[in-house]
């Protein structure tokens, strides 16, 4: 029996330890936790009630959408979790203008599956189990990133609950500061309930799965960077790098938006200029095949890991060499490179709280047990010195330094000022003001 005062919500909205649902709700994808209470609000009013109650307990509060955040901040030990998974609507508001309303608690596989039958898509990451709320408040680097830009670039309005429990709609005309902040710096600012997003018309996408030999010195990475800089913006590529026998290999997934067969063949051909192609497979698939419902799963802390990242311009010899040093590090980190540029860089740096609008590459590095954060930092430190900013959503250890990398200069100062205005008591656990 708990002495925790429970909020005025229906019984099925409350999940306490001992409840059969607790096991599937206590943790995140990367971290295991034991909150005192998980709340499952079903609408905006219930989210406000949940937040007001959580504040009154004085306990730590976590806000969760999909539970795929790398920091584990969407759960806690001994506190209250507000789990938004019941707010998972996907509604086409206006097919002509492609305006879609997406609940923060939906997963991107659900969004893709609901929009494909009407010929629409929202580019939003590479994994179908990631939640709308975390990704769409931080950025959104997806399979169509060079043609479509970031997810936040297409957000036209956000409905939020502020830390004081008030419901607010933020768009270009109402609460424009909040609208700016929620597109890139929204975590710890307010609780996003739903986003109105302008989707794109999308038929099939062309996908090339390519394995390319990578050299220790990084020449292949520099060639890839040059090829992508000259590539049509309909191309986006991502690669994992790993040791391969006595050498190294890049496992590349390259996507052409709205492709025809000729473009797909052109994409496959382009890798001949990148390095020795060890294997290649080309296919045309509907967009949901890239973020399939098969990705959906319960989060049980099953993937403990430490992750950080850096943004880079064109990969010159020094940067490429340094990234290959990461791959060769004894801690055996997993390095992923994604091409940026294209539509991402059409947006002005001060238009949204995601300010990085000139970089061309996102590098994400992860270590898995038994390697820990110390090993990650050791492997990454030289590359970190060459990086030009970072993406908040691929950082597992938030804090002032990570904040400054993700939100440099005036962006960081504006976010801190707005957090002091919208959440002065730091109820939502944003980085210290
Ligand atoms: C396997 C995997 C693949 C990924 N792939 C990509 C990718 O391709 N592209 C990409 O851009 N990112 C990717 N990410 C990173 C992902 O965008 C972030 O981890 C994102 O924060 C996860 O969102 P979520 O709702 O699932 O997370 P949660 O764990 O629910 O939340 C993460 C953070 O956001 C806050 N938050 C959650 N919901 C809200 C809300 N509604 N309002 C305000 N704050 C909220 C939480 O409090 C927490 O601090 C990936 C992560 C993983 C683990």
Tab-separated table of C-alpha atoms in Angstrom, residues 28-257:
chain	number	residue	atom	x	y	z
A	28	UNK	CA	13.234	3.406	-21.199
A	29	UNK	CA	14.978	1.726	-24.098
A	30	UNK	CA	18.461	2.323	-22.682
A	31	UNK	CA	17.911	2.608	-18.912
A	32	UNK	CA	16.066	0.679	-16.171
A	33	UNK	CA	14.089	2.541	-13.526
A	34	UNK	CA	11.694	2.295	-10.600
A	35	UNK	CA	9.324	5.285	-10.548
A	36	UNK	CA	6.846	5.590	-7.695
A	37	UNK	CA	3.983	6.255	-10.099
A	38	UNK	CA	3.354	6.245	-13.845
A	39	UNK	CA	0.468	8.357	-15.114
A	40	UNK	CA	-1.239	7.579	-18.416
A	41	UNK	CA	-3.297	10.662	-19.309
A	42	UNK	CA	-5.695	10.299	-22.238
A	43	UNK	CA	-6.173	13.931	-23.240
A	44	UNK	CA	-4.846	17.445	-22.735
A	45	UNK	CA	-6.897	18.089	-19.610
A	46	UNK	CA	-5.625	14.880	-18.025
A	47	UNK	CA	-2.031	15.801	-18.886
A	48	UNK	CA	-2.546	19.114	-17.092
A	49	UNK	CA	-4.041	17.280	-14.085
A	50	UNK	CA	-1.143	14.812	-14.122
A	51	UNK	CA	1.412	17.610	-14.232
A	52	UNK	CA	-0.248	19.639	-11.489
A	53	UNK	CA	-0.392	16.542	-9.308
A	54	UNK	CA	3.197	15.561	-10.039
A	55	UNK	CA	4.296	19.071	-9.037
A	56	UNK	CA	2.370	18.849	-5.787
A	57	UNK	CA	4.207	15.665	-4.779
A	58	UNK	CA	7.551	17.450	-4.937
A	59	UNK	CA	8.950	14.297	-6.539
A	60	UNK	CA	11.038	14.197	-9.690
A	61	UNK	CA	8.920	14.409	-12.845
A	62	UNK	CA	9.698	12.697	-16.131
A	63	UNK	CA	7.817	13.260	-19.366
A	64	UNK	CA	7.788	10.371	-21.786
A	65	UNK	CA	6.542	9.947	-25.340
A	66	UNK	CA	8.253	6.942	-26.939
A	67	UNK	CA	10.897	6.146	-24.309
A	68	UNK	CA	13.726	6.071	-26.880
A	69	UNK	CA	15.575	9.043	-25.437
A	70	UNK	CA	19.237	8.187	-24.913
A	71	UNK	CA	19.620	9.952	-21.562
A	72	UNK	CA	16.932	7.921	-19.806
A	73	UNK	CA	15.359	11.163	-18.607
A	74	UNK	CA	11.914	9.945	-19.607
A	75	UNK	CA	11.856	7.797	-16.470
A	76	UNK	CA	13.309	8.061	-12.969
A	77	UNK	CA	13.670	6.317	-9.625
A	78	UNK	CA	11.106	7.163	-6.981
A	79	UNK	CA	9.423	9.958	-8.939
A	80	UNK	CA	6.438	10.405	-11.252
A	81	UNK	CA	6.424	9.553	-14.957
A	82	UNK	CA	3.873	11.201	-17.231
A	83	UNK	CA	3.632	8.738	-20.102
A	84	UNK	CA	1.935	10.234	-23.167
A	85	UNK	CA	1.565	6.994	-25.115
A	86	UNK	CA	-2.255	7.273	-25.059
A	87	UNK	CA	-2.027	10.590	-26.955
A	88	UNK	CA	-1.198	8.851	-30.214
A	89	UNK	CA	-3.635	10.202	-32.794
A	90	UNK	CA	-2.558	10.608	-36.409
A	91	UNK	CA	-5.142	12.707	-38.268
A	92	UNK	CA	-4.984	14.261	-41.708
A	93	UNK	CA	-6.453	17.713	-41.032
A	94	UNK	CA	-6.347	18.901	-44.632
A	95	UNK	CA	-5.206	16.665	-47.490
A	96	UNK	CA	-4.854	19.579	-49.927
A	97	UNK	CA	-2.336	21.432	-47.750
A	98	UNK	CA	-0.967	18.126	-46.371
A	99	UNK	CA	-1.504	19.290	-42.807
A	100	UNK	CA	-1.392	16.418	-40.313
A	101	UNK	CA	-1.972	16.346	-36.567
A	102	UNK	CA	0.219	13.900	-34.695
A	103	UNK	CA	-0.054	13.096	-30.994
A	104	UNK	CA	3.202	13.236	-29.021
A	105	UNK	CA	2.720	9.649	-27.859
A	106	UNK	CA	2.541	8.117	-31.335
A	107	UNK	CA	5.545	6.158	-32.643
A	108	UNK	CA	6.984	7.035	-36.032
A	109	UNK	CA	6.068	3.587	-37.393
A	110	UNK	CA	2.444	4.368	-36.584
A	111	UNK	CA	2.693	7.778	-38.249
A	112	UNK	CA	4.242	6.320	-41.424
A	113	UNK	CA	1.664	3.506	-41.523
A	114	UNK	CA	-1.264	5.909	-41.153
A	115	UNK	CA	-0.063	8.406	-43.772
A	116	UNK	CA	1.130	6.070	-46.538
A	117	UNK	CA	-2.395	5.091	-47.666
A	118	UNK	CA	-3.102	8.761	-48.491
A	119	UNK	CA	0.260	9.232	-50.215
A	120	UNK	CA	1.847	11.337	-47.457
A	121	UNK	CA	4.941	10.985	-45.260
A	122	UNK	CA	6.834	12.853	-42.557
A	123	UNK	CA	10.566	12.257	-42.494
A	124	UNK	CA	11.414	11.534	-38.910
A	125	UNK	CA	14.270	9.250	-38.101
A	126	UNK	CA	15.382	5.754	-38.886
A	127	UNK	CA	13.544	3.780	-36.232
A	128	UNK	CA	9.813	3.131	-36.044
A	129	UNK	CA	9.724	2.764	-32.255
A	130	UNK	CA	11.007	6.305	-31.582
A	131	UNK	CA	8.290	8.538	-30.171
A	132	UNK	CA	6.941	11.665	-31.826
A	133	UNK	CA	7.347	13.823	-28.699
A	134	UNK	CA	11.079	13.444	-28.108
A	135	UNK	CA	12.140	13.496	-31.741
A	136	UNK	CA	9.908	16.388	-32.846
A	137	UNK	CA	10.971	18.619	-29.939
A	138	UNK	CA	14.684	18.004	-30.626
A	139	UNK	CA	15.147	17.978	-34.415
A	140	UNK	CA	14.408	14.895	-36.482
A	141	UNK	CA	17.164	13.642	-38.787
A	142	UNK	CA	15.394	11.119	-40.973
A	143	UNK	CA	15.814	8.990	-44.076
A	144	UNK	CA	14.747	11.914	-46.259
A	145	UNK	CA	16.691	14.593	-44.408
A	146	UNK	CA	18.458	16.204	-47.376
A	147	UNK	CA	15.297	16.445	-49.479
A	148	UNK	CA	12.855	17.242	-46.700
A	149	UNK	CA	14.882	18.875	-43.938
A	150	UNK	CA	14.379	18.171	-40.258
A	151	UNK	CA	11.055	17.158	-38.785
A	152	UNK	CA	10.960	20.435	-36.826
A	153	UNK	CA	11.223	22.403	-40.079
A	154	UNK	CA	7.714	21.246	-40.980
A	155	UNK	CA	6.031	21.756	-37.611
A	156	UNK	CA	3.391	24.471	-38.069
A	157	UNK	CA	1.925	24.442	-34.530
A	158	UNK	CA	2.421	22.690	-31.192
A	159	UNK	CA	-0.134	22.231	-28.438
A	160	UNK	CA	1.613	22.175	-25.076
A	161	UNK	CA	0.968	22.101	-21.349
A	162	UNK	CA	3.237	24.528	-19.538
A	163	UNK	CA	4.848	23.700	-16.196
A	164	UNK	CA	2.092	25.678	-14.413
A	165	UNK	CA	-0.550	23.409	-15.985
A	166	UNK	CA	-1.886	25.870	-18.560
A	167	UNK	CA	-2.723	24.688	-22.065
A	168	UNK	CA	-1.184	26.761	-24.861
A	169	UNK	CA	-1.095	26.543	-28.631
A	170	UNK	CA	2.199	27.800	-30.049
A	171	UNK	CA	2.500	28.769	-33.697
A	172	UNK	CA	3.878	31.638	-35.756
A	173	UNK	CA	1.123	33.985	-34.515
A	174	UNK	CA	0.532	32.748	-30.968
A	175	UNK	CA	3.388	32.480	-28.495
A	176	UNK	CA	6.040	32.756	-31.235
A	177	UNK	CA	8.926	32.446	-28.725
A	178	UNK	CA	7.524	29.168	-27.462
A	179	UNK	CA	6.939	28.021	-31.056
A	180	UNK	CA	10.598	28.799	-31.823
A	181	UNK	CA	11.825	26.934	-28.740
A	182	UNK	CA	9.674	23.834	-29.210
A	183	UNK	CA	11.288	23.233	-32.615
A	184	UNK	CA	14.679	21.948	-31.490
A	185	UNK	CA	14.873	22.963	-27.825
A	186	UNK	CA	11.493	21.812	-26.556
A	187	UNK	CA	12.613	19.194	-24.028
A	188	UNK	CA	12.432	20.689	-20.558
A	189	UNK	CA	10.526	23.726	-21.908
A	190	UNK	CA	6.923	22.445	-21.899
A	191	UNK	CA	5.034	19.192	-22.425
A	192	UNK	CA	4.162	18.845	-26.106
A	193	UNK	CA	0.797	17.165	-26.590
A	194	UNK	CA	0.401	17.253	-30.362
A	195	UNK	CA	2.120	18.707	-33.410
A	196	UNK	CA	0.593	20.018	-36.606
A	197	UNK	CA	3.051	19.067	-39.302
A	198	UNK	CA	3.101	19.729	-43.029
A	199	UNK	CA	3.713	16.312	-44.566
A	200	UNK	CA	5.127	15.659	-48.040
A	201	UNK	CA	3.678	13.795	-50.993
A	202	UNK	CA	5.751	10.642	-51.248
A	203	UNK	CA	5.536	7.612	-53.467
A	204	UNK	CA	8.084	4.846	-53.280
A	205	UNK	CA	11.615	5.483	-52.127
A	206	UNK	CA	14.689	3.933	-53.673
A	207	UNK	CA	16.996	2.204	-51.217
A	208	UNK	CA	20.569	1.100	-51.817
A	209	UNK	CA	22.157	-1.129	-49.183
A	210	UNK	CA	25.863	-0.965	-49.894
A	211	UNK	CA	28.913	-2.335	-48.138
A	212	UNK	CA	32.034	-0.288	-48.951
A	213	UNK	CA	35.577	-0.989	-47.864
A	214	UNK	CA	36.903	1.713	-45.536
A	215	UNK	CA	40.576	2.545	-45.127
A	216	UNK	CA	42.218	3.291	-41.762
A	217	UNK	CA	43.348	6.710	-42.962
A	218	UNK	CA	39.842	7.962	-43.796
A	219	UNK	CA	40.179	8.575	-47.550
A	220	UNK	CA	36.912	6.744	-48.202
A	221	UNK	CA	35.085	9.032	-45.749
A	222	UNK	CA	36.386	12.140	-47.492
A	223	UNK	CA	35.267	10.771	-50.867
A	224	UNK	CA	31.811	9.959	-49.468
A	225	UNK	CA	31.551	13.484	-48.113
A	226	UNK	CA	32.511	14.967	-51.514
A	227	UNK	CA	30.062	12.711	-53.374
A	228	UNK	CA	27.241	13.705	-51.025
A	229	UNK	CA	28.047	17.408	-51.311
A	230	UNK	CA	27.588	17.164	-55.090
A	231	UNK	CA	24.618	14.759	-54.926
A	232	UNK	CA	21.018	15.697	-55.724
A	233	UNK	CA	19.204	16.624	-52.536
A	234	UNK	CA	16.831	13.719	-53.054
A	235	UNK	CA	19.696	11.534	-51.790
A	236	UNK	CA	20.299	10.922	-48.074
A	237	UNK	CA	22.795	8.405	-46.781
A	238	UNK	CA	23.741	6.915	-43.434
A	239	UNK	CA	26.514	4.477	-42.647
A	240	UNK	CA	27.769	2.370	-39.775
A	241	UNK	CA	31.512	1.822	-39.642
A	242	UNK	CA	33.140	-1.247	-38.130
A	243	UNK	CA	36.319	-3.320	-38.323
A	244	UNK	CA	36.141	-5.847	-41.184
A	245	UNK	CA	38.809	-8.522	-41.032
A	246	UNK	CA	42.135	-6.665	-41.037
A	247	UNK	CA	40.490	-3.619	-42.581
A	248	UNK	CA	37.244	-1.682	-42.055
A	249	UNK	CA	33.863	-1.578	-43.753
A	250	UNK	CA	30.994	0.860	-44.024
A	251	UNK	CA	27.460	-0.497	-44.057
A	252	UNK	CA	25.594	2.193	-45.967
A	253	UNK	CA	21.883	2.751	-46.397
A	254	UNK	CA	21.267	5.300	-49.132
A	255	UNK	CA	17.759	6.538	-49.831
A	256	UNK	CA	16.378	8.433	-52.825
A	257	UNK	CA	13.130	10.272	-52.157
